[in-house]
Short mmCIF file of C-alpha atoms in Angstrom, two decimals:
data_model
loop_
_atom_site.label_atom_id
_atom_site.label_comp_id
_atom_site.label_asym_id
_atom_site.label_seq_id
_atom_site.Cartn_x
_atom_site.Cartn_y
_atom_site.Cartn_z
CA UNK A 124 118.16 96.15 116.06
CA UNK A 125 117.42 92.52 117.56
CA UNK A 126 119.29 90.30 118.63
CA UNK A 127 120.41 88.96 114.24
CA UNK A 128 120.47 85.25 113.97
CA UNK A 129 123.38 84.80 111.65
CA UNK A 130 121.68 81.82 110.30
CA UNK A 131 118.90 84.07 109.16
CA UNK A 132 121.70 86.25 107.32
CA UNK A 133 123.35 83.32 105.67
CA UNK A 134 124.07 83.24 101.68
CA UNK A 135 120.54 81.51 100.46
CA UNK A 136 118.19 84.41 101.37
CA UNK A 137 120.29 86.67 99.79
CA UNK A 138 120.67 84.52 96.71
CA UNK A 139 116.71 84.29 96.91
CA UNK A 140 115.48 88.10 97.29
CA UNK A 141 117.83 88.60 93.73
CA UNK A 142 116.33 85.92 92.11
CA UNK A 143 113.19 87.42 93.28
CA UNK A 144 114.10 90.63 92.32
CA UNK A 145 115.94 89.90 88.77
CA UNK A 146 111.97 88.21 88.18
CA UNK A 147 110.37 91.10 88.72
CA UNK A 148 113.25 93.46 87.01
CA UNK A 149 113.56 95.38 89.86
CA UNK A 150 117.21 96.85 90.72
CA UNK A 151 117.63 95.24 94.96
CA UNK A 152 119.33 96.87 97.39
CA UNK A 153 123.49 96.62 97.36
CA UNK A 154 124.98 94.10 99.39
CA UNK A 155 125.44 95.32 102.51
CA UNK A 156 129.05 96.56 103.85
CA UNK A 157 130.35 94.74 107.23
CA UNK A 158 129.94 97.66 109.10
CA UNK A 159 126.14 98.24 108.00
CA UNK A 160 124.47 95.28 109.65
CA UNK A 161 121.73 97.14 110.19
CA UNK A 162 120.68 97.33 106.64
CA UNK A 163 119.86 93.73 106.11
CA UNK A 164 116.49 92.61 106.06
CA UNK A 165 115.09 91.56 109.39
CA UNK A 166 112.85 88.89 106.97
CA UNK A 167 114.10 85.75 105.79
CA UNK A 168 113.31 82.72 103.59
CA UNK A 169 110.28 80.49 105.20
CA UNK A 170 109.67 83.35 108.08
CA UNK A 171 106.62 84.32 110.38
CA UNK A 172 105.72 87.55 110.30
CA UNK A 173 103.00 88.61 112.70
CA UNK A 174 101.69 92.68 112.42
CA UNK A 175 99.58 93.50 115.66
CA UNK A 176 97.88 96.66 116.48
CA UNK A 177 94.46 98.50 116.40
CA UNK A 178 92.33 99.50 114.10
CA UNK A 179 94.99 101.32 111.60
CA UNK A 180 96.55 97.42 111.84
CA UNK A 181 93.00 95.75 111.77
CA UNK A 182 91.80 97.91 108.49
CA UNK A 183 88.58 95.56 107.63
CA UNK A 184 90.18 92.21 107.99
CA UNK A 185 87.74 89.29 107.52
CA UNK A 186 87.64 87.80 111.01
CA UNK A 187 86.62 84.33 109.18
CA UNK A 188 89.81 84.03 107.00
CA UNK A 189 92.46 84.76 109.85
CA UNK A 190 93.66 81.31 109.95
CA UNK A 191 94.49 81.55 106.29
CA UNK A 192 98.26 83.59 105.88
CA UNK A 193 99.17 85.48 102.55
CA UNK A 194 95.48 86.39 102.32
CA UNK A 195 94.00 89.58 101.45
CA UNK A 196 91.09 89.55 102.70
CA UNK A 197 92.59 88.28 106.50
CA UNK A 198 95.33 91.45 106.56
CA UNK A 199 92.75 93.92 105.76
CA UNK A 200 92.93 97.09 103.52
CA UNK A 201 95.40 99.32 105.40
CA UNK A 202 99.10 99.55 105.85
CA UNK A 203 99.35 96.19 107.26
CA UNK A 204 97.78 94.29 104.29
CA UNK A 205 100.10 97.14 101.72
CA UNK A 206 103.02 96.37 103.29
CA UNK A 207 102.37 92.28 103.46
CA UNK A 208 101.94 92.66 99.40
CA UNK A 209 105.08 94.15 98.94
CA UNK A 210 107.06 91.93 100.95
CA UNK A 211 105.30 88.66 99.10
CA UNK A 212 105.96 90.11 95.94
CA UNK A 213 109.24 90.96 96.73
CA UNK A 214 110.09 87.75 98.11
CA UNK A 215 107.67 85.55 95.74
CA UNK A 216 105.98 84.72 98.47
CA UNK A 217 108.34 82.71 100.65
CA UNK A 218 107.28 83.83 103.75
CA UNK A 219 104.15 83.49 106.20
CA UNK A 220 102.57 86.96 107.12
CA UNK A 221 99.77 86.98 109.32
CA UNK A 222 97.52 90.49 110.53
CA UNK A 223 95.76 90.34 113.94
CA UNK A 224 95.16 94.11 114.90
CA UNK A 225 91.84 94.55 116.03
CA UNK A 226 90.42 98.17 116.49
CA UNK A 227 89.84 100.12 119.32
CA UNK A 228 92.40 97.94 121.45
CA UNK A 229 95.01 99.88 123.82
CA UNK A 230 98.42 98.12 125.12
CA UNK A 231 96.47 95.80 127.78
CA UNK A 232 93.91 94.12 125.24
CA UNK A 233 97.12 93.28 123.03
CA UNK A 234 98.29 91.59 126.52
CA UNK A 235 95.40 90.06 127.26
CA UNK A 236 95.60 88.23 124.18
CA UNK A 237 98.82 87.93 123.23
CA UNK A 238 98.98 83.72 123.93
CA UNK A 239 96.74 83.41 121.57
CA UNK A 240 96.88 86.17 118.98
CA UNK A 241 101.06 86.18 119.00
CA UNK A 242 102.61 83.48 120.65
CA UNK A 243 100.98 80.53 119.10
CA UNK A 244 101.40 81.62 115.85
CA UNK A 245 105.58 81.69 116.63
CA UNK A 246 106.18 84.67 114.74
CA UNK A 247 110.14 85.20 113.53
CA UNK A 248 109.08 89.24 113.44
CA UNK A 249 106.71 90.47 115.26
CA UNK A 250 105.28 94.17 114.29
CA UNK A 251 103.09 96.38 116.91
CA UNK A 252 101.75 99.76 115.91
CA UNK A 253 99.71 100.76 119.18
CA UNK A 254 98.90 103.95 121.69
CA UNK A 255 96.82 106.10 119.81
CA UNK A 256 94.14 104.97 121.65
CA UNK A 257 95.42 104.45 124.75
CA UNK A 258 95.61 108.10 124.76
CA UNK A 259 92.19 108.89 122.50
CA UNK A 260 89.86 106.85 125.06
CA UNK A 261 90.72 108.47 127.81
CA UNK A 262 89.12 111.87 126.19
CA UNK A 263 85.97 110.21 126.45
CA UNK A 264 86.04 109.09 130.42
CA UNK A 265 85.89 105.40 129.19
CA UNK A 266 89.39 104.63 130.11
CA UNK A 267 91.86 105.62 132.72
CA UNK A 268 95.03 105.02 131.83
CA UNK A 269 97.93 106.96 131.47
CA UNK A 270 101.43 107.28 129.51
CA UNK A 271 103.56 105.31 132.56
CA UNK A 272 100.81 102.57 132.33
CA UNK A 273 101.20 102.21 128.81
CA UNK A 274 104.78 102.33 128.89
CA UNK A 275 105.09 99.47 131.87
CA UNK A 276 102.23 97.38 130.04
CA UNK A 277 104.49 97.97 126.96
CA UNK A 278 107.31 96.80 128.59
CA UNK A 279 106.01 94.11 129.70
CA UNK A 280 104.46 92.76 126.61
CA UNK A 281 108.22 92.88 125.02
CA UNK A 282 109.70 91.13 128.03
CA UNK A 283 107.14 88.45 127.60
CA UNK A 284 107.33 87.93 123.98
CA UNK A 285 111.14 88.12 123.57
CA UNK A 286 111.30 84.93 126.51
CA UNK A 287 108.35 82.98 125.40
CA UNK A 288 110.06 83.40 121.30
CA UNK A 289 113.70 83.42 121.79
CA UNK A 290 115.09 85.03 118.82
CA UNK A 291 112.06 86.74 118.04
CA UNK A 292 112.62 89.87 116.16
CA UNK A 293 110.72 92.86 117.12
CA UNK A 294 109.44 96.34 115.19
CA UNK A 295 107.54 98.91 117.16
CA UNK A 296 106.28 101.29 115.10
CA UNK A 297 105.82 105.49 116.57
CA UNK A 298 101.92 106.34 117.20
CA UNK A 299 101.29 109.20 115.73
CA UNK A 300 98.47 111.51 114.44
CA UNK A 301 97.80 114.11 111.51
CA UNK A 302 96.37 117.49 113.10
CA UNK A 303 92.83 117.36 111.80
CA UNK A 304 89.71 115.84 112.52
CA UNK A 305 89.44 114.26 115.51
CA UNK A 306 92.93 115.54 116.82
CA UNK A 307 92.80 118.95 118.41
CA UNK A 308 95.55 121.15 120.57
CA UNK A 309 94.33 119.15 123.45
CA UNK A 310 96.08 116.18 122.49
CA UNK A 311 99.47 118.01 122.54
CA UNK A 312 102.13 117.24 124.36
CA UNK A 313 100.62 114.88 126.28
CA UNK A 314 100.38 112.38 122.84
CA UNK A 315 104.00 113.20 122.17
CA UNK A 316 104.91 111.67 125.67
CA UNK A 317 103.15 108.39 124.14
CA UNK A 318 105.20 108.72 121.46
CA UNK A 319 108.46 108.96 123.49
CA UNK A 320 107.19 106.07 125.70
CA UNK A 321 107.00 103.92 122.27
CA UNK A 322 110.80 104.88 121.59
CA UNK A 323 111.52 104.17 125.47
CA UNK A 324 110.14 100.66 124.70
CA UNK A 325 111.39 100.30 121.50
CA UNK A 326 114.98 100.83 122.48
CA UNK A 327 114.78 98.26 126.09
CA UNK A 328 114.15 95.57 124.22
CA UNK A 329 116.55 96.21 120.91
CA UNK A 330 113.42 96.77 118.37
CA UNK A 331 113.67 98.14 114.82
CA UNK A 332 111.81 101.64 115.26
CA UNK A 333 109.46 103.02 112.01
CA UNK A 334 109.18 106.64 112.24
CA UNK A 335 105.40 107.19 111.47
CA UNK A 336 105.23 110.58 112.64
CA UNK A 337 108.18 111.79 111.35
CA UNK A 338 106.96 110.56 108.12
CA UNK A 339 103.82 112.23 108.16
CA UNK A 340 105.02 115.51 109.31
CA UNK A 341 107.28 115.59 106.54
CA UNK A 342 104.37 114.53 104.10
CA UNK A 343 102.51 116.99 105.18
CA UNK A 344 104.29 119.28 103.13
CA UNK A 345 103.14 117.83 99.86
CA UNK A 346 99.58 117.45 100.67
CA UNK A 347 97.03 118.16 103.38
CA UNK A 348 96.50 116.22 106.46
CA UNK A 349 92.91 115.19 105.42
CA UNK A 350 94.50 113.77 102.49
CA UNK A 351 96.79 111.19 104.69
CA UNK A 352 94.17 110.92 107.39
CA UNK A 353 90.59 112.56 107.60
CA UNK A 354 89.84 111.75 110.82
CA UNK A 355 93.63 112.37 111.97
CA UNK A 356 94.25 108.60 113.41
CA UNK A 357 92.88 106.10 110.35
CA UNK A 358 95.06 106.63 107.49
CA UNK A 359 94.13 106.85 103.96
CA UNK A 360 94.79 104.68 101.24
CA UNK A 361 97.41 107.33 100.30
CA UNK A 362 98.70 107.13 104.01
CA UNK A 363 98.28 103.67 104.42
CA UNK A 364 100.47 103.37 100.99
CA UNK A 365 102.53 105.40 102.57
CA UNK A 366 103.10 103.55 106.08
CA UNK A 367 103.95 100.55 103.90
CA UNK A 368 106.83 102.09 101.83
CA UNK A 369 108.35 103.25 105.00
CA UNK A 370 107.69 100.05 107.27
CA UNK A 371 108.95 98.16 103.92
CA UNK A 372 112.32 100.69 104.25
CA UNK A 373 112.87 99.88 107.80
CA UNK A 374 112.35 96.22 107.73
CA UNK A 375 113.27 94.92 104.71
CA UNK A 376 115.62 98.08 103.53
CA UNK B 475 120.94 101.31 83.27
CA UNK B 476 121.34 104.89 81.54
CA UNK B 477 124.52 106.49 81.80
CA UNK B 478 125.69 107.84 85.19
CA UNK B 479 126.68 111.22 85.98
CA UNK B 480 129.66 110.76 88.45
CA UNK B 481 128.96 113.82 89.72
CA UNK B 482 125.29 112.72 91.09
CA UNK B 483 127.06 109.81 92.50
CA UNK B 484 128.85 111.44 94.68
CA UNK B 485 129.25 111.92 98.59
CA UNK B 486 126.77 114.62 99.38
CA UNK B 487 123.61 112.78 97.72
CA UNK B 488 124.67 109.62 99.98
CA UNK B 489 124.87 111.55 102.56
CA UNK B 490 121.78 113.79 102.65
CA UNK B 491 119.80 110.82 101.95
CA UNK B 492 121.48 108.94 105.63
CA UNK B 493 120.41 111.85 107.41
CA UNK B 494 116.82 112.11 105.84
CA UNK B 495 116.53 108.43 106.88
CA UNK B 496 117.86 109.22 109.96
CA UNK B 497 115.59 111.83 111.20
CA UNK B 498 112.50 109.37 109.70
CA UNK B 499 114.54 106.16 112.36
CA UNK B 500 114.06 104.26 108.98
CA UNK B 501 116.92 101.94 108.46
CA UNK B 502 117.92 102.26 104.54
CA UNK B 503 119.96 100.35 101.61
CA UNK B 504 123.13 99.55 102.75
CA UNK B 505 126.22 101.22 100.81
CA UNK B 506 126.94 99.68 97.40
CA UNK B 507 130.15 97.31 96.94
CA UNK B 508 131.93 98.50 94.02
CA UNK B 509 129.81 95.74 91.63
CA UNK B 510 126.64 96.80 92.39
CA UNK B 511 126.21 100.61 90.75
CA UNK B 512 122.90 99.46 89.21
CA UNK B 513 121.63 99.54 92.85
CA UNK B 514 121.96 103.16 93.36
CA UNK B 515 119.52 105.61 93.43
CA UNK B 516 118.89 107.07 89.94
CA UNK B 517 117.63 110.31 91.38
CA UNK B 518 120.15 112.86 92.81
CA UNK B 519 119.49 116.23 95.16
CA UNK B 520 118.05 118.67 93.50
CA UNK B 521 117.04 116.55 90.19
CA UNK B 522 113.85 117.51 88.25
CA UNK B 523 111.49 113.68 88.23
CA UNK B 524 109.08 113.84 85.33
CA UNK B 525 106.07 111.14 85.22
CA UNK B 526 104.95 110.55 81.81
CA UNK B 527 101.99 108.32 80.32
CA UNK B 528 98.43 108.04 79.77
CA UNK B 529 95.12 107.64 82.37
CA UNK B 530 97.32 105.38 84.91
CA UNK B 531 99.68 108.19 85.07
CA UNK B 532 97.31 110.68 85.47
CA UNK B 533 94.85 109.53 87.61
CA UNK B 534 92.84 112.53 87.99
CA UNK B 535 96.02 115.19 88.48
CA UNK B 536 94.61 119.02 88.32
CA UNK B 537 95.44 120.62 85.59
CA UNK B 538 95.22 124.20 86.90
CA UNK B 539 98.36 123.35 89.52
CA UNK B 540 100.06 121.46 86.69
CA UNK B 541 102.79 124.06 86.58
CA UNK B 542 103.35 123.50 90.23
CA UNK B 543 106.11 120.55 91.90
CA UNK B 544 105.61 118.41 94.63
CA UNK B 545 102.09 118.97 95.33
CA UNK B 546 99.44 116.07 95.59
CA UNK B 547 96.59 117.53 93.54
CA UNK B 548 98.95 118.34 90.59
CA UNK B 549 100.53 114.67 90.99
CA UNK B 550 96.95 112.78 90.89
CA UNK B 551 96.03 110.31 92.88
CA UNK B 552 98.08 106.98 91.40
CA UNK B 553 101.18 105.49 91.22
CA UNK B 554 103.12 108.47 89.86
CA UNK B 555 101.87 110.32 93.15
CA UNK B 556 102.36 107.39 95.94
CA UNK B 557 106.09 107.39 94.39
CA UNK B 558 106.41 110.59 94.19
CA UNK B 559 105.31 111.38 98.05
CA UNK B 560 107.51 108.45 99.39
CA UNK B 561 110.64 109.92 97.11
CA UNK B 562 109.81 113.50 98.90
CA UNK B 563 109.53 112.09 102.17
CA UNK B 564 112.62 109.89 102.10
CA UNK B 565 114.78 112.58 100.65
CA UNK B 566 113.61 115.22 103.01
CA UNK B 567 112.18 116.90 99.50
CA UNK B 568 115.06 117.39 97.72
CA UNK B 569 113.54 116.95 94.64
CA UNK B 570 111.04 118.53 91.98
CA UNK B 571 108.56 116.19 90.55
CA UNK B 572 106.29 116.35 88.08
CA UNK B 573 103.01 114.62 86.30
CA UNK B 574 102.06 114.99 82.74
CA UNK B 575 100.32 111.69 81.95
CA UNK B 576 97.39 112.30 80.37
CA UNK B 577 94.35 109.78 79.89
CA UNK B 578 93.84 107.67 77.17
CA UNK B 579 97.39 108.79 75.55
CA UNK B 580 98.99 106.29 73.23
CA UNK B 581 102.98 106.66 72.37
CA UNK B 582 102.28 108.38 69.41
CA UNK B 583 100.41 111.50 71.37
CA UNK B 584 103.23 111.80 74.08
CA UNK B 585 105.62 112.32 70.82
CA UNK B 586 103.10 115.94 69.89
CA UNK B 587 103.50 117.35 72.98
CA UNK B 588 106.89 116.72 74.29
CA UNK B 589 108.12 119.82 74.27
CA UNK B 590 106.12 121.64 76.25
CA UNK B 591 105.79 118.24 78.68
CA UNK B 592 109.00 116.61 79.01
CA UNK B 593 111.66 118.64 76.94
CA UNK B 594 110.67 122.28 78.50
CA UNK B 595 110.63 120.91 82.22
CA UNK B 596 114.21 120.31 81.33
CA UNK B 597 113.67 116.85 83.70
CA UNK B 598 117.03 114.87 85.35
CA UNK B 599 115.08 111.69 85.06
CA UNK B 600 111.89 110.86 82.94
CA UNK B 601 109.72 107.66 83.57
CA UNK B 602 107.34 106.82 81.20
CA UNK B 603 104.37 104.28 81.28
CA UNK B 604 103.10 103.90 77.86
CA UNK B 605 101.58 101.16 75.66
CA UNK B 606 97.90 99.93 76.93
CA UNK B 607 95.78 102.47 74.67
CA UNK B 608 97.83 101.82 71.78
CA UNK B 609 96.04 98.20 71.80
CA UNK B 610 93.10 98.76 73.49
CA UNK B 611 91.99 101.75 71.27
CA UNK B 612 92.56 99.05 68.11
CA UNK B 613 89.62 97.20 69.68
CA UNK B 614 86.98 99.21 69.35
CA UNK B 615 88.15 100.46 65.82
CA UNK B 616 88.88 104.16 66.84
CA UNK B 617 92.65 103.52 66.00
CA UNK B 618 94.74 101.09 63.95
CA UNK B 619 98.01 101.36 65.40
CA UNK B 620 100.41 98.32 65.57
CA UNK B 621 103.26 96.65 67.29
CA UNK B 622 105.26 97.87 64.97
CA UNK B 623 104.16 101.73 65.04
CA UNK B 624 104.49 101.72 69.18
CA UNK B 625 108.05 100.31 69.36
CA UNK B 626 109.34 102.89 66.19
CA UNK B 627 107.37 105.90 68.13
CA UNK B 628 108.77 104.62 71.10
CA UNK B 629 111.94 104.37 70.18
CA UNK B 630 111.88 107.58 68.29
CA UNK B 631 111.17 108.87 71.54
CA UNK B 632 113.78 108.38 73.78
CA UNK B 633 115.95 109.04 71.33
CA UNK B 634 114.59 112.59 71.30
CA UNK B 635 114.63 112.87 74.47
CA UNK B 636 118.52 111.62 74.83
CA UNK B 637 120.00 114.20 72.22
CA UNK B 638 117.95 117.25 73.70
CA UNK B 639 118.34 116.46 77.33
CA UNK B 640 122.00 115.10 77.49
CA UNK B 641 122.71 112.62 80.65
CA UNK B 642 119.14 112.50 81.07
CA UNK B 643 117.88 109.23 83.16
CA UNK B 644 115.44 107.20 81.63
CA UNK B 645 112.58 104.76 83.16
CA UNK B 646 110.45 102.81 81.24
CA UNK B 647 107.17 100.94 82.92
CA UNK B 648 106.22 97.64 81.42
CA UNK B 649 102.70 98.00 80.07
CA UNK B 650 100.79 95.80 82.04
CA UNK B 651 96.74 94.13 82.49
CA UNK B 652 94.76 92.35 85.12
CA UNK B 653 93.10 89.47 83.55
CA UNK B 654 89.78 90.86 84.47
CA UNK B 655 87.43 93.78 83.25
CA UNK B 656 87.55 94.97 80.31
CA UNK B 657 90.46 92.03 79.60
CA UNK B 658 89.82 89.27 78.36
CA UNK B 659 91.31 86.65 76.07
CA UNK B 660 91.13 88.73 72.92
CA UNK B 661 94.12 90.39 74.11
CA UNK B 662 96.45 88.04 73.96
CA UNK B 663 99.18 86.84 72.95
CA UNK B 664 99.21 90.58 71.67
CA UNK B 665 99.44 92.59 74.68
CA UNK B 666 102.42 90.62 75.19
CA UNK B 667 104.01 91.56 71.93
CA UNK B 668 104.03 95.42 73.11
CA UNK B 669 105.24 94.49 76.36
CA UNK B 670 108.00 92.77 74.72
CA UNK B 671 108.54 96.09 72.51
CA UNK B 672 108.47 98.64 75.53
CA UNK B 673 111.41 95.77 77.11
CA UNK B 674 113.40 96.22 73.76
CA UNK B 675 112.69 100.09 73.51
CA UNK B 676 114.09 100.39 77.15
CA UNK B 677 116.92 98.05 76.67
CA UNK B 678 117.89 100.13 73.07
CA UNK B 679 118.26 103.23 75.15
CA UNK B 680 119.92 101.74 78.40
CA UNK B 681 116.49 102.60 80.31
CA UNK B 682 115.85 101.27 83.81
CA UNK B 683 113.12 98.73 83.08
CA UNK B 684 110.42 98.21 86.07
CA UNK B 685 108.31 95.19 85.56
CA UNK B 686 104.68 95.97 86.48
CA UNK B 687 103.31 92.93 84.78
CA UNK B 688 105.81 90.05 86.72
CA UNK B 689 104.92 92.08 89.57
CA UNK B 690 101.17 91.99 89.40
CA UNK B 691 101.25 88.35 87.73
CA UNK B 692 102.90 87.57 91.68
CA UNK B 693 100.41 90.14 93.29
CA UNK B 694 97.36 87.78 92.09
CA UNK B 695 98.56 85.03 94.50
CA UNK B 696 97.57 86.86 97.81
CA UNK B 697 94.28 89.04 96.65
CA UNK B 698 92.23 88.74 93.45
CA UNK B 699 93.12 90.51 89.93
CA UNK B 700 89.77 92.61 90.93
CA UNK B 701 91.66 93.62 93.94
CA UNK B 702 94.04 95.13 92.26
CA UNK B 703 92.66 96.70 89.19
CA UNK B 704 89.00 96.25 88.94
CA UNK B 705 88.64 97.17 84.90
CA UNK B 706 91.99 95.10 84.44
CA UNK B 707 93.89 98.34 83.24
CA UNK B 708 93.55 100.93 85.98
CA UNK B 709 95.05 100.26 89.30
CA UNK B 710 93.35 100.39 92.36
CA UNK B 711 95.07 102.03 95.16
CA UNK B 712 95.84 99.07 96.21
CA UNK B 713 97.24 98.54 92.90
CA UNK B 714 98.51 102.27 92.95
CA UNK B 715 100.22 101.78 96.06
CA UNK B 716 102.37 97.87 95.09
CA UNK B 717 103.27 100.33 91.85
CA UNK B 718 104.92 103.06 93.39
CA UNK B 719 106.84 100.58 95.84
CA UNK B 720 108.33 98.85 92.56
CA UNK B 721 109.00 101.56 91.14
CA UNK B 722 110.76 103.23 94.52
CA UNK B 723 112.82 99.72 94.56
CA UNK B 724 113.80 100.00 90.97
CA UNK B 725 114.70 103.80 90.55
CA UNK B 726 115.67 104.58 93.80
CA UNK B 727 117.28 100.83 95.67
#
């Protein structure tokens, strides 16, 4: 978990989200117990939430709209966008949500331009999904790196972000990949190294972890991989949908 | 809320469900306080889920694995299935869900055959999303149901289903349109009549009510009706995918 700004936890939001709820006749969440602090939403009443990320996060956004929060067409057609529904609808829209994945990027584009693209929008919650291609371009010979660079970069970019946006909530989301298409033995272990790095990075700097590959290796059971992701990286709709239930579980519980 | 079987309350469920969560690092509800039992989970380890309802429900399900749980192609490709997939996942599959919507179904059809699909599956919990054909076949003269004739089927219904499946669970959807499509103005106030019936059916027989109409009616703020359900009545995936995270939020907290 973050660092929880107890004014953030105070009675009103709570008060809000079941007045939100009671609208939409939807039974909430309990209230949580005092020793289950973890529970509580990490969003609150009049918040910024910024999703970053590649191409998964970018999903078709309109570059021309990104300015413009709340916006369909500006958080794109994946998880992102799915997720960013739920929460307004959940919340009646009372918060700010704003998608600027862009696809194809690795840890060191997101750092590159993170001024821009994170800190001037002074997110309250900041989620990354990223590393799938920091591992994927390198099977090409078109990039270099490897999993200690993406873990320092990493670092780095969550050192920066939680001094530059004190209070600043962060949610890195696991890489992960379905084992079809594009993804072949060769990936393996070296992606699940990536994926420990993420957790590595997640857990220095206090960040709410969402178990994507977890979740897809258990829903994998039900139906194929092709059915989550045909390619193996870029989910479905069905995945995407997914991704959004269990981001929605892990950030707003 | 429909009467609760103590015995599904109890420790085990809560606790399988932490440790699914768990291995997914998803954060979930926090415990109930002793006032809040309407924010449990209505589905239990081991339960039978049944889907019920017309094209919506459906949504192209095969018919040839019908006989066959927990499996995407006998689930379809809509709401019933995105809900279904995110209740396997989360509880680690614990559960055994089925789909018999069938398209163009009106209340009155689901009454002929629910033996063999709802009474025979001997289901823990049945959700049922049921009401848009029974106006929207008036219009073009093929039937000449009413208000009336839905809310007495209805009714008739559940009550079926409560004295031959004893502690059963019950779920019923709000009918709901886009105002796009095939909708227009013609439908209304109407539609809103049978809405109002499916709220009174569900409240008659202590049903957990989940409000798809409030919830698209907020939905239209952030991306147009189109968006969601381009003929007004059948969801996108988009569409597919807010429905099953209502309905998660509603059934299971």
């Amino acid at each position: 978990m973050t660092d929880h700004d107890p004014a953030h936890a105070a009675v009103p939001r709570r008060t809000f989200l079941g007045a939100s709820l009671a609208t939409l006749g939807v039974a909430g969440c309990a209230s949580p117990s005092a020793d289950s602090a973890e529970s509580t939403s990490l969003v609150s009443a009049g918040d910024v939430v910024l999703f970053q990320g590649d191409s998964i996060t970018d999903a078709g956004r309109t570059r021309d709209t990104a300015s413009q929060p709340n916006v369909q067409s500006a958080l794109g057609r994946g998880y992102a966008w799915l997720a960013a529904s739920g929460l307004l609808v959940q919340r009646g829209g009372d918060c700010t949500v704003f998608n600027r994945g862009i696809s194809g990027h690795k840890v060191f584009q997101l750092q590159k331009r993170w001024e821009r693209d994170c800190l001037a929008l002074k997110p309250n919650l900041v989620s990354i999904l990223i590393g799938v291609n920091d591992i994927w371009h390198t099977k090409n010979g078109k990039y270099d790196g490897t999993i200690e660079i993406y873990e320092r970069d990493y670092l780095a970019l969550l050192e920066e972000t939680r001094a530059k946006l004190p209070g600043v909530r962060l949610v890195v989301c696991e890489p992960f990949v379905l084992r079809c298409g594009a993804v072949d033995e060769s990936w393996f272990p070296e992606f699940d190294g990536y994926r420990a790095a993420a957790r590595r990075v997640a857990d220095a700097h206090g960040a709410t972890w969402v178990g994507f590959q977890a979740m897809f290796d258990e829903a994998i059971r039900y139906a194929p991989a092709e059915h989550w992701a045909k390619d193996g990286v870029h989910p479905s709709p069905a995945g995407a949908a997914l991704m959004a239930q269990t981001w929605l579980r892990a950030v707003v519980g």
